[in-house]
PDB file of C-alpha atoms in Angstrom:
ATOM      1  CA  MET F 915      -3.588   7.199 -10.029  1.00 55.00           C
ATOM      2  CA  ALA F 916      -3.537   9.600  -7.066  1.00 50.00           C
ATOM      3  CA  PHE F 917      -6.966   8.423  -5.899  1.00 49.00           C
ATOM      4  CA  LEU F 918      -5.853   4.806  -6.220  1.00 52.00           C
ATOM      5  CA  LEU F 919      -2.789   5.415  -4.028  1.00 52.00           C
ATOM      6  CA  LEU F 920      -4.865   7.432  -1.569  1.00 54.00           C
ATOM      7  CA  GLY F 921      -7.321   4.551  -1.320  1.00 63.00           C
ATOM      8  CA  LEU F 922      -4.534   2.072  -0.613  1.00 58.00           C
ATOM      9  CA  PHE F 923      -2.908   4.238   2.050  1.00 60.00           C
ATOM     10  CA  GLY F 924      -6.278   5.189   3.492  1.00 62.00           C
ATOM     11  CA  ALA F 925      -7.032   1.489   3.922  1.00 60.00           C
ATOM     12  CA  ILE F 926      -3.662   0.984   5.594  1.00 68.00           C
ATOM     13  CA  GLY F 927      -4.387   3.887   7.934  1.00 65.00           C
ATOM     14  CA  VAL F 928      -7.819   2.551   8.848  1.00 54.00           C
ATOM     15  CA  ALA F 929      -6.399  -0.919   9.472  1.00 61.00           C
ATOM     16  CA  ALA F 930      -3.628   0.484  11.681  1.00 63.00           C
ATOM     17  CA  ALA F 931      -6.105   2.600  13.652  1.00 58.00           C
ATOM     18  CA  ALA F 932      -8.470  -0.331  14.148  1.00 60.00           C
ATOM     19  CA  LEU F 933      -5.566  -2.504  15.190  1.00 58.00           C
ATOM     20  CA  ALA F 934      -4.313   0.039  17.693  1.00 62.00           C
ATOM     21  CA  LEU F 935      -7.739   0.575  19.260  1.00 57.00           C
ATOM     22  CA  SER F 936      -9.286  -2.866  19.511  1.00 58.00           C
ATOM     23  CA  PRO F 937      -7.022  -5.707  20.637  1.00 50.00           C
ATOM     24  CA  GLN F 938      -6.625  -5.070  24.327  1.00 50.00           C
ATOM     25  CA  MET F 939     -10.215  -4.672  25.467  1.00 47.00           C
ATOM     26  CA  ALA F 940     -11.059  -8.398  25.693  1.00 48.00           C
ATOM     27  CA  GLU F 941      -7.820  -9.302  27.457  1.00 49.00           C
ATOM     28  CA  LYS F 942      -8.199  -6.470  30.005  1.00 49.00           C
ATOM     29  CA  THR F 943     -11.756  -7.577  30.742  1.00 48.00           C
ATOM     30  CA  ILE F 944     -10.767 -11.198  31.316  1.00 50.00           C
ATOM     31  CA  ASN F 945      -7.641 -10.513  33.367  1.00 49.00           C
ATOM     32  CA  PRO F 946      -7.214  -6.867  34.456  1.00 46.00           C
ATOM     33  CA  SER F 947      -3.743  -7.475  35.881  1.00 44.00           C
ATOM     34  CA  ALA F 948      -2.471  -9.225  32.761  1.00 45.00           C
ATOM     35  CA  ARG F 949      -0.651  -6.110  31.574  1.00 44.00           C
ATOM     36  CA  SER F 950       1.612  -3.754  33.435  1.00 46.00           C
ATOM     37  CA  THR F 951       2.379  -1.593  30.406  1.00 50.00           C
ATOM     38  CA  THR F 952       1.482   2.065  30.332  1.00 73.00           C
ATOM     39  CA  TYR F 953       0.710   1.974  26.619  1.00 77.00           C
ATOM     40  CA  THR F 954      -1.723   0.025  24.473  1.00 83.00           C
ATOM     41  CA  SER F 955       0.209  -3.060  23.494  1.00 86.00           C
ATOM     42  CA  LEU F 956      -0.499  -4.922  20.272  1.00 87.00           C
ATOM     43  CA  LEU F 957       0.860  -8.201  21.614  1.00 90.00           C
ATOM     44  CA  THR F 958      -0.594 -10.977  23.713  1.00 89.00           C
ATOM     45  CA  SER F 959       0.582 -11.062  27.317  1.00 83.00           C
ATOM     46  CA  SER F 960       2.951 -13.999  26.753  1.00 87.00           C
ATOM     47  CA  ALA F 961       4.493 -12.768  23.505  1.00 89.00           C
ATOM     48  CA  LEU F 962       7.181 -10.428  24.830  1.00 86.00           C
ATOM     49  CA  SER F 963       9.196 -13.166  26.500  1.00 86.00           C
ATOM     50  CA  ASP F 964       9.269 -15.142  23.233  1.00 88.00           C
ATOM     51  CA  ILE F 965      10.132 -12.049  21.200  1.00 89.00           C
ATOM     52  CA  ARG F 966      13.028 -11.196  23.523  1.00 89.00           C
ATOM     53  CA  LYS F 967      14.533 -14.580  22.617  1.00 87.00           C
ATOM     54  CA  LEU F 968      14.198 -13.840  18.882  1.00 85.00           C
ATOM     55  CA  ALA F 969      15.468 -10.263  18.983  1.00 85.00           C
ATOM     56  CA  SER F 970      19.015  -9.133  18.544  1.00 82.00           C
ATOM     57  CA  ASP F 971      20.546  -6.256  20.507  1.00 87.00           C
ATOM     58  CA  LEU F 972      18.072  -3.464  21.323  1.00 90.00           C
ATOM     59  CA  LEU F 973      20.566  -0.799  20.218  1.00 91.00           C
ATOM     60  CA  VAL F 974      20.766  -2.406  16.780  1.00 92.00           C
ATOM     61  CA  ILE F 975      16.972  -2.636  16.574  1.00 92.00           C
ATOM     62  CA  ARG F 976      16.583   1.040  17.567  1.00 92.00           C
ATOM     63  CA  ALA F 977      19.158   2.076  14.968  1.00 92.00           C
ATOM     64  CA  GLN F 978      17.328   0.103  12.267  1.00 92.00           C
ATOM     65  CA  LEU F 979      13.971   1.572  13.280  1.00 92.00           C
ATOM     66  CA  ARG F 980      15.386   5.093  13.381  1.00 92.00           C
ATOM     67  CA  SER F 981      16.878   4.642   9.908  1.00 90.00           C
ATOM     68  CA  LEU F 982      13.586   3.264   8.593  1.00 90.00           C
ATOM     69  CA  LEU F 983      11.546   6.091  10.090  1.00 88.00           C
ATOM     70  CA  SER F 984      13.861   8.830   8.785  1.00 84.00           C
ATOM     71  CA  PRO F 985      12.401  10.743   5.847  1.00 73.00           C
ATOM     72  CA  ALA F 986      13.440   9.347   2.488  1.00 64.00           C
ATOM     73  CA  SER F 987      14.915  11.509  -0.257  1.00 63.00           C
ATOM     74  CA  LEU F 988      12.777  10.089  -3.052  1.00 60.00           C
ATOM     75  CA  PRO F 989      10.843  12.238  -5.507  1.00 65.00           C
ATOM     76  CA  PRO F 990       7.300  12.975  -4.313  1.00 66.00           C
ATOM     77  CA  GLY F 991       4.713  10.367  -5.223  1.00 67.00           C
ATOM     78  CA  LEU F 992       7.034   7.362  -5.190  1.00 72.00           C
ATOM     79  CA  MET F 993       6.313   5.015  -2.299  1.00 77.00           C
ATOM     80  CA  THR F 994       8.596   2.112  -1.584  1.00 80.00           C
ATOM     81  CA  GLN F 995       7.854  -0.815   0.694  1.00 83.00           C
ATOM     82  CA  ASP F 996      10.091   0.845   3.296  1.00 85.00           C
ATOM     83  CA  ASP F 997       7.922   3.980   3.135  1.00 85.00           C
ATOM     84  CA  GLN F 998       4.769   1.933   3.608  1.00 87.00           C
ATOM     85  CA  VAL F 999       6.205   0.017   6.568  1.00 90.00           C
ATOM     86  CA  ALA F1000       7.450   3.301   8.061  1.00 90.00           C
ATOM     87  CA  MET F1001       3.906   4.699   7.771  1.00 89.00           C
ATOM     88  CA  VAL F1002       2.482   1.766   9.721  1.00 91.00           C
ATOM     89  CA  LEU F1003       5.163   2.045  12.415  1.00 92.00           C
ATOM     90  CA  SER F1004       4.668   5.815  12.650  1.00 91.00           C
ATOM     91  CA  GLN F1005       0.940   5.378  13.145  1.00 91.00           C
ATOM     92  CA  ILE F1006       1.542   2.884  15.950  1.00 91.00           C
ATOM     93  CA  MET F1007       4.017   5.256  17.593  1.00 92.00           C
ATOM     94  CA  ALA F1008       1.539   8.116  17.258  1.00 92.00           C
ATOM     95  CA  ARG F1009      -1.071   5.995  19.018  1.00 91.00           C
ATOM     96  CA  TRP F1010       1.408   5.510  21.857  1.00 91.00           C
ATOM     97  CA  GLY F1011       2.133   9.250  21.925  1.00 91.00           C
ATOM     98  CA  VAL F1012       5.813   8.773  21.040  1.00 90.00           C
ATOM     99  CA  THR F1013       7.534  10.687  18.249  1.00 88.00           C
ATOM    100  CA  ASP F1014      11.143   9.498  18.540  1.00 89.00           C
ATOM    101  CA  VAL F1015      12.475   5.956  18.438  1.00 90.00           C
ATOM    102  CA  LEU F1016      14.900   6.755  21.247  1.00 89.00           C
ATOM    103  CA  SER F1017      11.923   7.563  23.513  1.00 90.00           C
ATOM    104  CA  LEU F1018      10.460   4.074  23.159  1.00 91.00           C
ATOM    105  CA  THR F1019      10.583   1.630  26.032  1.00 91.00           C
ATOM    106  CA  GLU F1020      12.236  -1.756  25.514  1.00 92.00           C
ATOM    107  CA  ASP F1021       8.843  -3.418  25.108  1.00 91.00           C
ATOM    108  CA  GLN F1022       7.661  -0.830  22.580  1.00 93.00           C
ATOM    109  CA  THR F1023      10.894  -1.214  20.615  1.00 93.00           C
ATOM    110  CA  LEU F1024      10.406  -4.973  20.469  1.00 93.00           C
ATOM    111  CA  GLU F1025       6.777  -4.543  19.375  1.00 93.00           C
ATOM    112  CA  LEU F1026       7.744  -2.249  16.506  1.00 94.00           C
ATOM    113  CA  TRP F1027      10.520  -4.644  15.531  1.00 93.00           C
ATOM    114  CA  ILE F1028       8.122  -7.609  15.353  1.00 94.00           C
ATOM    115  CA  VAL F1029       5.554  -5.505  13.428  1.00 94.00           C
ATOM    116  CA  GLU F1030       8.262  -4.548  10.947  1.00 94.00           C
ATOM    117  CA  ARG F1031       9.316  -8.189  10.569  1.00 93.00           C
ATOM    118  CA  LEU F1032       5.715  -9.260  10.023  1.00 94.00           C
ATOM    119  CA  MET F1033       5.182  -6.578   7.348  1.00 93.00           C
ATOM    120  CA  ARG F1034       8.156  -7.898   5.349  1.00 91.00           C
ATOM    121  CA  ALA F1035       7.694 -11.631   6.025  1.00 91.00           C
ATOM    122  CA  SER F1036       6.743 -14.363   3.611  1.00 91.00           C
ATOM    123  CA  PRO F1037       3.148 -15.597   3.986  1.00 90.00           C
ATOM    124  CA  ALA F1038       4.183 -18.601   6.068  1.00 92.00           C
ATOM    125  CA  GLU F1039       6.434 -16.593   8.387  1.00 93.00           C
ATOM    126  CA  ALA F1040       3.807 -13.843   8.658  1.00 92.00           C
ATOM    127  CA  GLY F1041       1.253 -16.403   9.803  1.00 92.00           C
ATOM    128  CA  ALA F1042       3.610 -17.606  12.515  1.00 92.00           C
ATOM    129  CA  LEU F1043       4.489 -14.079  13.646  1.00 92.00           C
ATOM    130  CA  ALA F1044       0.824 -13.042  13.713  1.00 93.00           C
ATOM    131  CA  GLY F1045       0.308 -15.452  16.595  1.00 92.00           C
ATOM    132  CA  TYR F1046       2.133 -13.003  18.865  1.00 93.00           C
ATOM    133  CA  PHE F1047      -0.523 -10.325  18.316  1.00 93.00           C
ATOM    134  CA  SER F1048      -3.846  -9.842  20.063  1.00 92.00           C
ATOM    135  CA  ALA F1049      -5.510  -9.279  16.694  1.00 91.00           C
ATOM    136  CA  PRO F1050      -3.636 -11.587  14.292  1.00 91.00           C
ATOM    137  CA  ASN F1051      -6.147 -11.258  11.464  1.00 93.00           C
ATOM    138  CA  ALA F1052      -5.872  -7.466  11.517  1.00 91.00           C
ATOM    139  CA  MET F1053      -2.079  -7.697  11.362  1.00 92.00           C
ATOM    140  CA  LEU F1054      -2.197 -10.124   8.435  1.00 92.00           C
ATOM    141  CA  THR F1055      -4.729  -7.947   6.619  1.00 91.00           C
ATOM    142  CA  MET F1056      -2.477  -4.932   7.043  1.00 89.00           C
ATOM    143  CA  ARG F1057       0.522  -6.927   5.825  1.00 90.00           C
ATOM    144  CA  ASP F1058      -1.396  -8.201   2.826  1.00 89.00           C
ATOM    145  CA  SER F1059      -2.445  -4.672   1.870  1.00 86.00           C
ATOM    146  CA  LEU F1060       1.224  -3.619   1.871  1.00 82.00           C
ATOM    147  CA  VAL F1061       2.502  -6.450  -0.288  1.00 70.00           C
ATOM    148  CA  ALA F1062      -0.455  -6.508  -2.689  1.00 62.00           C
ATOM    149  CA  PRO F1063       0.449  -5.098  -6.102  1.00 57.00           C
ATOM    150  CA  ILE F1064      -1.223  -1.848  -7.052  1.00 53.00           C
ATOM    151  CA  PRO F1065      -3.457  -2.427 -10.089  1.00 53.00           C
ATOM    152  CA  ALA F1066      -2.550  -0.372 -13.158  1.00 48.00           C
TER     153      ALA F1066
END
């Protein structure tokens, strides 16, 4: 059972790392001035303006993210969907070199919020949200690995 869980979370880790490393290279090559961010963004250049329209108050989003990323008080070995989503978000933050939600920029906060929404979305909504990302297939693969039932 431990090896099965390790395999699942290892796959999630590899998918998150590949996602964090790959999406921006093609866009930077085509249009070097397309991004003014100082971090590796997961989104397409036009996505942030659309996401700002969808998002609620940034303070509320930061509070939700902080609550999600706080350590859970569950017995060891039990992973909930919240724990899995928190792992993905933590890996993205680690790639950005940020350890606290309050240290995130507005754009980074919105990116984590949309990643969190995509991870919990229905298949149809996830497909629509994936369009905001530079690597939509990688995001959907990561989402599918989180919602897939663990075989007994």
